[in-house]
Amino acid sequence: MKVIVHDLQEKSWQELGVKLQEKDIVIGESAACTGGEIECAMGSCCQLVLISRCVYGGFSPFVQGVLEKCRKQFGPFLEMRHGQTHYEVKSENKNTFGMVCCFYGDNITPQEEQSARIQSVSDGISLQARGVKIVFYDTIDKISRLKGIIL
């Protein structure tokens, strides 16, 4: 099962033509999801795909908000992972899903790209993802190339 979180307009999302399986979950700006629903979906996915406009070297406010709702997965304790301090993850979904971060924007600077890469890897470590793949596109139309990356 895939969980796809995107900040695209509904028309742009439909134009991508991403093939979905029956159990796949798509969370867009038009979807109203609670933290519990997102936590449940994240706890059973095999791939987490984040499609976001690159905003000052990070995720868009919507995608960042969805990630914040996932904080219920974290315990109140901190632990060291890869030499960094991260929240302890309560769920049993440790290292069972891959994470794909797709950023788009027409004028992404090298500094913004580097910042987005650092944030994506840090979020992957915090969520205890199996691995993180990060891609950048300069237009929304080119996001259709993502089909080869999504399982």
XYZ file of N, CA and C in Angstrom:
453
model
N 0.843 -1.174 0.000
C 0.000 0.000 0.000
C 0.889 1.239 0.000
N 0.511 2.227 -0.812
C 1.212 3.501 -0.868
C 0.369 4.573 -0.198
N 1.039 5.515 0.437
C 0.396 6.732 0.918
C 1.042 7.871 0.147
N 0.234 8.607 -0.600
C 0.730 9.726 -1.399
C 0.139 11.007 -0.825
N 1.015 11.914 -0.428
C 0.605 13.214 0.099
C 1.069 14.251 -0.912
N 0.139 15.063 -1.405
C 0.522 16.064 -2.407
C -0.202 17.380 -2.167
N 0.401 18.453 -2.685
C -0.199 19.780 -2.575
C -0.661 20.303 -3.937
N -0.830 19.407 -4.901
C -1.245 19.795 -6.250
C -2.737 20.121 -6.290
N -3.109 20.955 -7.238
C -4.523 21.194 -7.495
C -5.110 19.891 -8.043
N -6.392 19.676 -7.827
C -7.028 18.415 -8.232
C -6.847 18.147 -9.728
N -6.947 19.179 -10.546
C -6.795 19.009 -11.998
C -5.377 18.550 -12.329
N -4.374 19.148 -11.714
C -2.978 18.762 -11.955
C -2.727 17.331 -11.512
N -3.317 16.939 -10.374
C -3.154 15.571 -9.880
C -3.759 14.578 -10.873
N -4.956 14.867 -11.373
C -5.626 13.973 -12.318
C -4.822 13.847 -13.614
N -4.211 14.958 -14.060
C -3.439 14.948 -15.300
C -2.183 14.091 -15.205
N -1.668 13.869 -13.997
C -0.474 13.032 -13.837
C -0.745 11.592 -14.223
N -1.956 11.115 -13.972
C -2.330 9.757 -14.351
C -1.582 8.676 -13.601
N -1.338 8.893 -12.321
C -0.650 7.897 -11.505
C -1.565 6.693 -11.322
N -1.032 5.501 -11.605
C -1.798 4.270 -11.439
C -1.825 3.896 -9.961
N -3.012 3.755 -9.419
C -3.172 3.434 -8.003
C -3.735 2.040 -7.829
N -3.321 1.377 -6.775
C -3.887 0.091 -6.389
C -5.118 0.359 -5.524
N -5.864 -0.672 -5.240
C -7.108 -0.532 -4.483
C -6.885 0.042 -3.078
N -5.808 -0.367 -2.409
C -5.589 0.047 -1.023
C -4.787 1.340 -0.887
N -4.312 1.904 -1.988
C -3.503 3.118 -1.924
C -4.322 4.286 -1.389
N -3.658 5.165 -0.669
C -4.315 6.322 -0.069
C -3.671 7.584 -0.615
N -4.498 8.501 -1.101
C -4.017 9.782 -1.612
C -4.562 10.882 -0.721
N -3.659 11.701 -0.206
C -4.049 12.803 0.665
C -3.671 14.093 -0.042
N -4.692 14.795 -0.515
C -4.489 16.076 -1.179
C -5.105 17.188 -0.353
N -4.957 18.406 -0.815
C -5.477 19.547 -0.072
C -6.990 19.507 0.065
N -7.661 18.836 -0.864
C -9.121 18.768 -0.790
C -9.598 17.697 0.186
N -8.705 16.801 0.598
C -9.075 15.738 1.536
C -8.965 16.245 2.968
N -9.954 15.933 3.755
C -9.930 16.311 5.171
C -9.615 15.064 5.987
N -8.385 14.945 6.433
C -7.956 13.772 7.198
C -7.565 14.186 8.602
N -7.910 13.348 9.539
C -7.522 13.608 10.925
C -6.147 12.996 11.176
N -5.545 13.383 12.268
C -4.252 12.836 12.637
C -4.292 11.335 12.815
N -5.384 10.812 13.377
C -5.519 9.375 13.587
C -5.570 8.609 12.280
N -6.283 9.145 11.294
C -6.365 8.486 9.987
C -5.004 8.470 9.301
N -4.287 9.582 9.402
C -2.965 9.660 8.791
C -2.003 8.717 9.496
N -2.065 8.694 10.813
C -1.190 7.808 11.594
C -1.449 6.352 11.244
N -2.707 5.976 11.119
C -3.071 4.601 10.769
C -2.551 4.252 9.373
N -2.715 5.163 8.429
C -2.251 4.922 7.064
C -0.737 4.799 7.023
N -0.045 5.663 7.737
C 1.415 5.623 7.746
C 1.923 4.363 8.424
N 1.157 3.851 9.371
C 1.581 2.667 10.096
C 1.509 1.390 9.302
N 0.844 1.427 8.147
C 0.699 0.192 7.373
C 1.135 0.348 5.916
N 1.827 1.406 5.581
C 2.208 1.601 4.183
C 3.560 0.969 3.875
N 3.788 0.706 2.584
C 5.089 0.213 2.154
C 5.870 1.309 1.444
N 5.177 2.381 1.046
C 5.845 3.517 0.414
C 5.104 4.799 0.755
N 5.856 5.801 1.203
C 5.317 7.124 1.486
C 5.860 8.066 0.432
N 4.953 8.684 -0.337
C 5.343 9.595 -1.409
C 4.863 10.995 -1.044
N 5.800 11.941 -0.988
C 5.479 13.331 -0.682
C 5.767 14.159 -1.924
N 4.724 14.781 -2.479
C 4.880 15.643 -3.648
C 4.577 17.059 -3.175
N 5.603 17.920 -3.234
C 5.468 19.237 -2.635
C 6.174 20.314 -3.456
N 5.562 21.470 -3.493
C 6.238 22.645 -4.020
C 7.400 22.937 -3.069
N 8.558 23.286 -3.586
C 9.708 23.597 -2.740
C 9.539 25.028 -2.230
N 9.331 25.159 -0.934
C 9.094 26.463 -0.325
C 10.249 26.769 0.624
N 11.096 27.710 0.234
C 12.252 28.102 1.047
C 13.081 26.896 1.481
N 13.265 25.946 0.591
C 14.089 24.795 0.885
C 13.420 23.749 1.747
N 12.106 23.675 1.688
C 11.391 22.673 2.476
C 10.058 22.340 1.839
N 9.249 21.603 2.590
C 7.932 21.213 2.105
C 6.966 22.392 2.151
N 5.913 22.309 1.353
C 4.864 23.330 1.379
C 4.130 23.249 2.714
N 3.421 24.318 3.103
C 2.706 24.286 4.393
C 1.743 23.110 4.528
N 1.061 22.716 3.452
C 0.114 21.602 3.546
C 0.838 20.294 3.850
N 1.883 19.985 3.083
C 2.612 18.729 3.284
C 3.278 18.725 4.663
N 3.835 19.862 5.061
C 4.442 19.956 6.388
C 3.390 19.728 7.474
N 2.173 20.240 7.259
C 1.087 20.036 8.214
C 0.701 18.579 8.354
N 0.695 17.852 7.234
C 0.393 16.420 7.285
C 1.477 15.692 8.066
N 2.736 16.057 7.834
C 3.827 15.428 8.583
C 3.712 15.730 10.077
N 3.261 16.933 10.412
C 3.080 17.283 11.827
C 1.987 16.429 12.476
N 0.956 16.091 11.696
C -0.110 15.240 12.239
C 0.398 13.837 12.536
N 1.499 13.463 11.917
C 2.079 12.130 12.148
C 2.847 12.068 13.461
N 2.981 13.155 14.139
C 3.786 13.187 15.360
C 3.228 12.283 16.462
N 1.979 11.836 16.346
C 1.422 10.924 17.349
C 2.138 9.588 17.339
N 2.836 9.283 16.225
C 3.619 8.048 16.160
C 4.803 8.103 17.109
N 5.196 9.308 17.496
C 6.404 9.467 18.276
C 6.108 9.421 19.760
N 6.986 8.812 20.497
C 6.875 8.782 21.948
C 7.423 10.072 22.537
N 7.306 10.228 23.831
C 7.795 11.456 24.452
C 9.313 11.438 24.662
N 9.963 10.355 24.294
C 11.393 10.218 24.549
C 12.202 10.423 23.283
N 13.441 10.845 23.467
C 14.358 11.038 22.361
C 15.355 9.893 22.332
N 15.879 9.615 21.149
C 16.902 8.593 21.008
C 17.906 9.060 19.962
N 19.089 8.506 20.004
C 20.135 8.835 19.041
C 20.071 7.855 17.876
N 20.010 8.398 16.674
C 20.065 7.581 15.465
C 20.977 8.272 14.473
N 21.956 7.551 13.982
C 22.904 8.086 13.000
C 23.576 9.365 13.506
N 23.852 9.399 14.804
C 24.530 10.553 15.389
C 23.657 11.780 15.558
N 22.335 11.623 15.390
C 21.402 12.743 15.519
C 20.331 12.386 16.534
N 19.759 13.406 17.143
C 18.690 13.198 18.108
C 17.352 13.218 17.376
N 16.548 12.154 17.589
C 15.220 12.049 16.977
C 14.247 11.518 18.011
N 12.949 11.790 17.771
C 11.936 11.237 18.661
C 11.869 9.727 18.491
N 11.614 9.037 19.576
C 11.446 7.592 19.550
C 10.127 7.263 18.849
N 10.144 6.288 17.947
C 8.946 5.907 17.205
C 8.252 4.780 17.946
N 6.920 4.952 18.187
C 6.143 3.942 18.904
C 5.647 2.831 18.001
N 5.427 3.128 16.720
C 4.776 2.138 15.847
C 5.708 0.985 15.515
N 5.109 -0.089 15.042
C 5.859 -1.279 14.654
C 6.303 -1.205 13.196
N 6.105 -0.062 12.546
C 6.386 0.085 11.129
C 7.832 0.511 10.865
N 8.735 0.219 11.770
C 10.114 0.657 11.637
C 10.774 -0.017 10.438
N 11.368 0.811 9.578
C 12.164 0.349 8.440
C 11.399 -0.546 7.470
N 10.093 -0.419 7.397
C 9.340 -1.258 6.471
C 8.815 -0.487 5.271
N 8.997 0.821 5.235
C 8.516 1.586 4.089
C 9.620 2.466 3.536
N 9.536 2.683 2.236
C 10.449 3.604 1.574
C 9.781 4.961 1.438
N 10.566 6.003 1.395
C 10.031 7.362 1.329
C 10.544 8.026 0.052
N 9.638 8.630 -0.706
C 9.996 9.364 -1.913
C 9.553 10.805 -1.717
N 10.496 11.732 -1.820
C 10.196 13.160 -1.689
C 10.395 13.807 -3.047
N 9.327 14.340 -3.600
C 9.364 14.970 -4.919
C 9.081 16.458 -4.740
N 10.045 17.282 -5.080
C 9.884 18.729 -4.982
C 9.770 19.312 -6.383
N 8.912 20.317 -6.532
C 8.798 20.999 -7.811
C 8.819 22.503 -7.581
N 9.237 23.225 -8.582
C 9.292 24.687 -8.540
C 10.178 25.176 -9.660
N 9.867 26.332 -10.214
C 10.600 26.782 -11.394
C 11.922 27.474 -11.087
N 12.130 27.961 -9.895
C 13.379 28.646 -9.579
C 13.974 28.140 -8.275
N 14.200 26.843 -8.169
C 14.782 26.274 -6.956
C 16.287 26.534 -6.997
N 16.780 27.262 -6.006
C 18.209 27.567 -5.945
C 18.974 26.366 -5.399
N 20.279 26.319 -5.636
C 21.078 25.215 -5.068
C 20.999 25.157 -3.536
N 20.904 26.300 -2.893
C 20.790 26.320 -1.433
C 19.456 25.736 -0.983
N 18.366 26.069 -1.698
C 17.057 25.511 -1.363
C 17.040 24.007 -1.606
N 17.674 23.570 -2.676
C 17.735 22.138 -2.970
C 18.496 21.400 -1.874
N 19.619 21.962 -1.450
C 20.397 21.334 -0.378
C 19.597 21.278 0.919
N 18.898 22.363 1.250
C 18.073 22.401 2.464
C 16.949 21.375 2.394
N 16.313 21.255 1.227
C 15.228 20.280 1.058
C 15.754 18.852 1.193
N 16.939 18.592 0.680
C 17.543 17.263 0.818
C 17.815 16.937 2.284
N 18.372 17.915 3.004
C 18.674 17.703 4.429
C 17.395 17.440 5.209
N 16.337 18.246 4.963
C 15.075 18.052 5.680
C 14.456 16.701 5.346
N 14.505 16.295 4.086
C 13.915 15.019 3.676
C 14.620 13.839 4.339
N 15.944 13.867 4.350
C 16.695 12.783 4.985
C 16.421 12.758 6.482
N 16.368 13.944 7.106
C 16.083 14.018 8.538
C 14.695 13.468 8.854
N 13.698 13.821 8.036
C 12.347 13.290 8.244
C 12.322 11.781 8.031
N 13.081 11.295 7.051
C 13.159 9.852 6.821
C 13.757 9.122 8.014
N 14.786 9.718 8.620
C 15.394 9.116 9.805
C 14.407 9.153 10.962
N 13.717 10.285 11.132
C 12.751 10.405 12.225
C 11.621 9.392 12.096
N 11.145 9.185 10.880
C 10.050 8.233 10.656
C 10.559 6.796 10.563
N 11.859 6.633 10.607
C 12.535 5.344 10.478
C 12.177 4.642 9.177
N 12.254 5.404 8.097
C 12.017 4.846 6.769
C 13.196 3.967 6.365
N 12.925 3.023 5.504
C 13.944 2.108 4.999
C 14.976 2.877 4.171
N 14.509 3.874 3.432
C 15.377 4.701 2.594
C 14.607 5.903 2.100
N 15.336 6.900 1.628
C 14.709 8.131 1.139
C 15.240 8.435 -0.250
N 14.348 8.602 -1.201
C 14.713 9.026 -2.558
C 14.181 10.438 -2.733
N 15.028 11.333 -3.236
C 14.659 12.739 -3.371
C 14.836 13.143 -4.827
N 13.790 13.721 -5.420
C 13.850 14.182 -6.807
C 13.330 15.605 -6.899
N 13.832 16.329 -7.900
C 13.428 17.721 -8.121
C 12.997 17.882 -9.568
N 11.907 18.627 -9.776
C 11.418 18.943 -11.110
C 11.161 20.439 -11.183
N 11.427 21.028 -12.366
C 11.228 22.465 -12.474
C 9.816 22.856 -12.896
N 9.006 21.896 -13.338
C 7.604 22.187 -13.655
C 6.718 21.050 -13.143
N 5.458 21.355 -12.959
C 4.496 20.349 -12.516
C 4.341 19.265 -13.593
N 4.397 19.663 -14.858
C 4.233 18.699 -15.950
C 5.271 17.583 -15.895
N 6.494 17.903 -15.464
C 7.561 16.905 -15.434
C 7.403 15.918 -14.287
N 6.479 16.184 -13.369
C 6.253 15.258 -12.258
C 5.739 13.914 -12.781
N 5.187 13.903 -13.992
C 4.697 12.644 -14.558
C 5.821 11.621 -14.678
N 7.077 12.055 -14.679
C 8.220 11.138 -14.705
C 8.307 10.347 -13.397
N 7.615 10.796 -12.395
C 7.629 10.140 -11.088
C 7.015 8.749 -11.167
N 6.217 8.484 -12.203
C 5.569 7.175 -12.330
C 6.568 6.032 -12.289
N 7.767 6.261 -12.793
C 8.784 5.227 -12.778
C 9.387 4.988 -11.413
N 9.203 5.924 -10.495
C 9.769 5.822 -9.155
C 8.759 5.228 -8.180
N 7.479 5.580 -8.351
C 6.441 5.071 -7.470
C 6.208 3.610 -7.800
N 6.170 2.778 -6.772
C 5.945 1.335 -6.972
C 4.624 1.050 -7.620
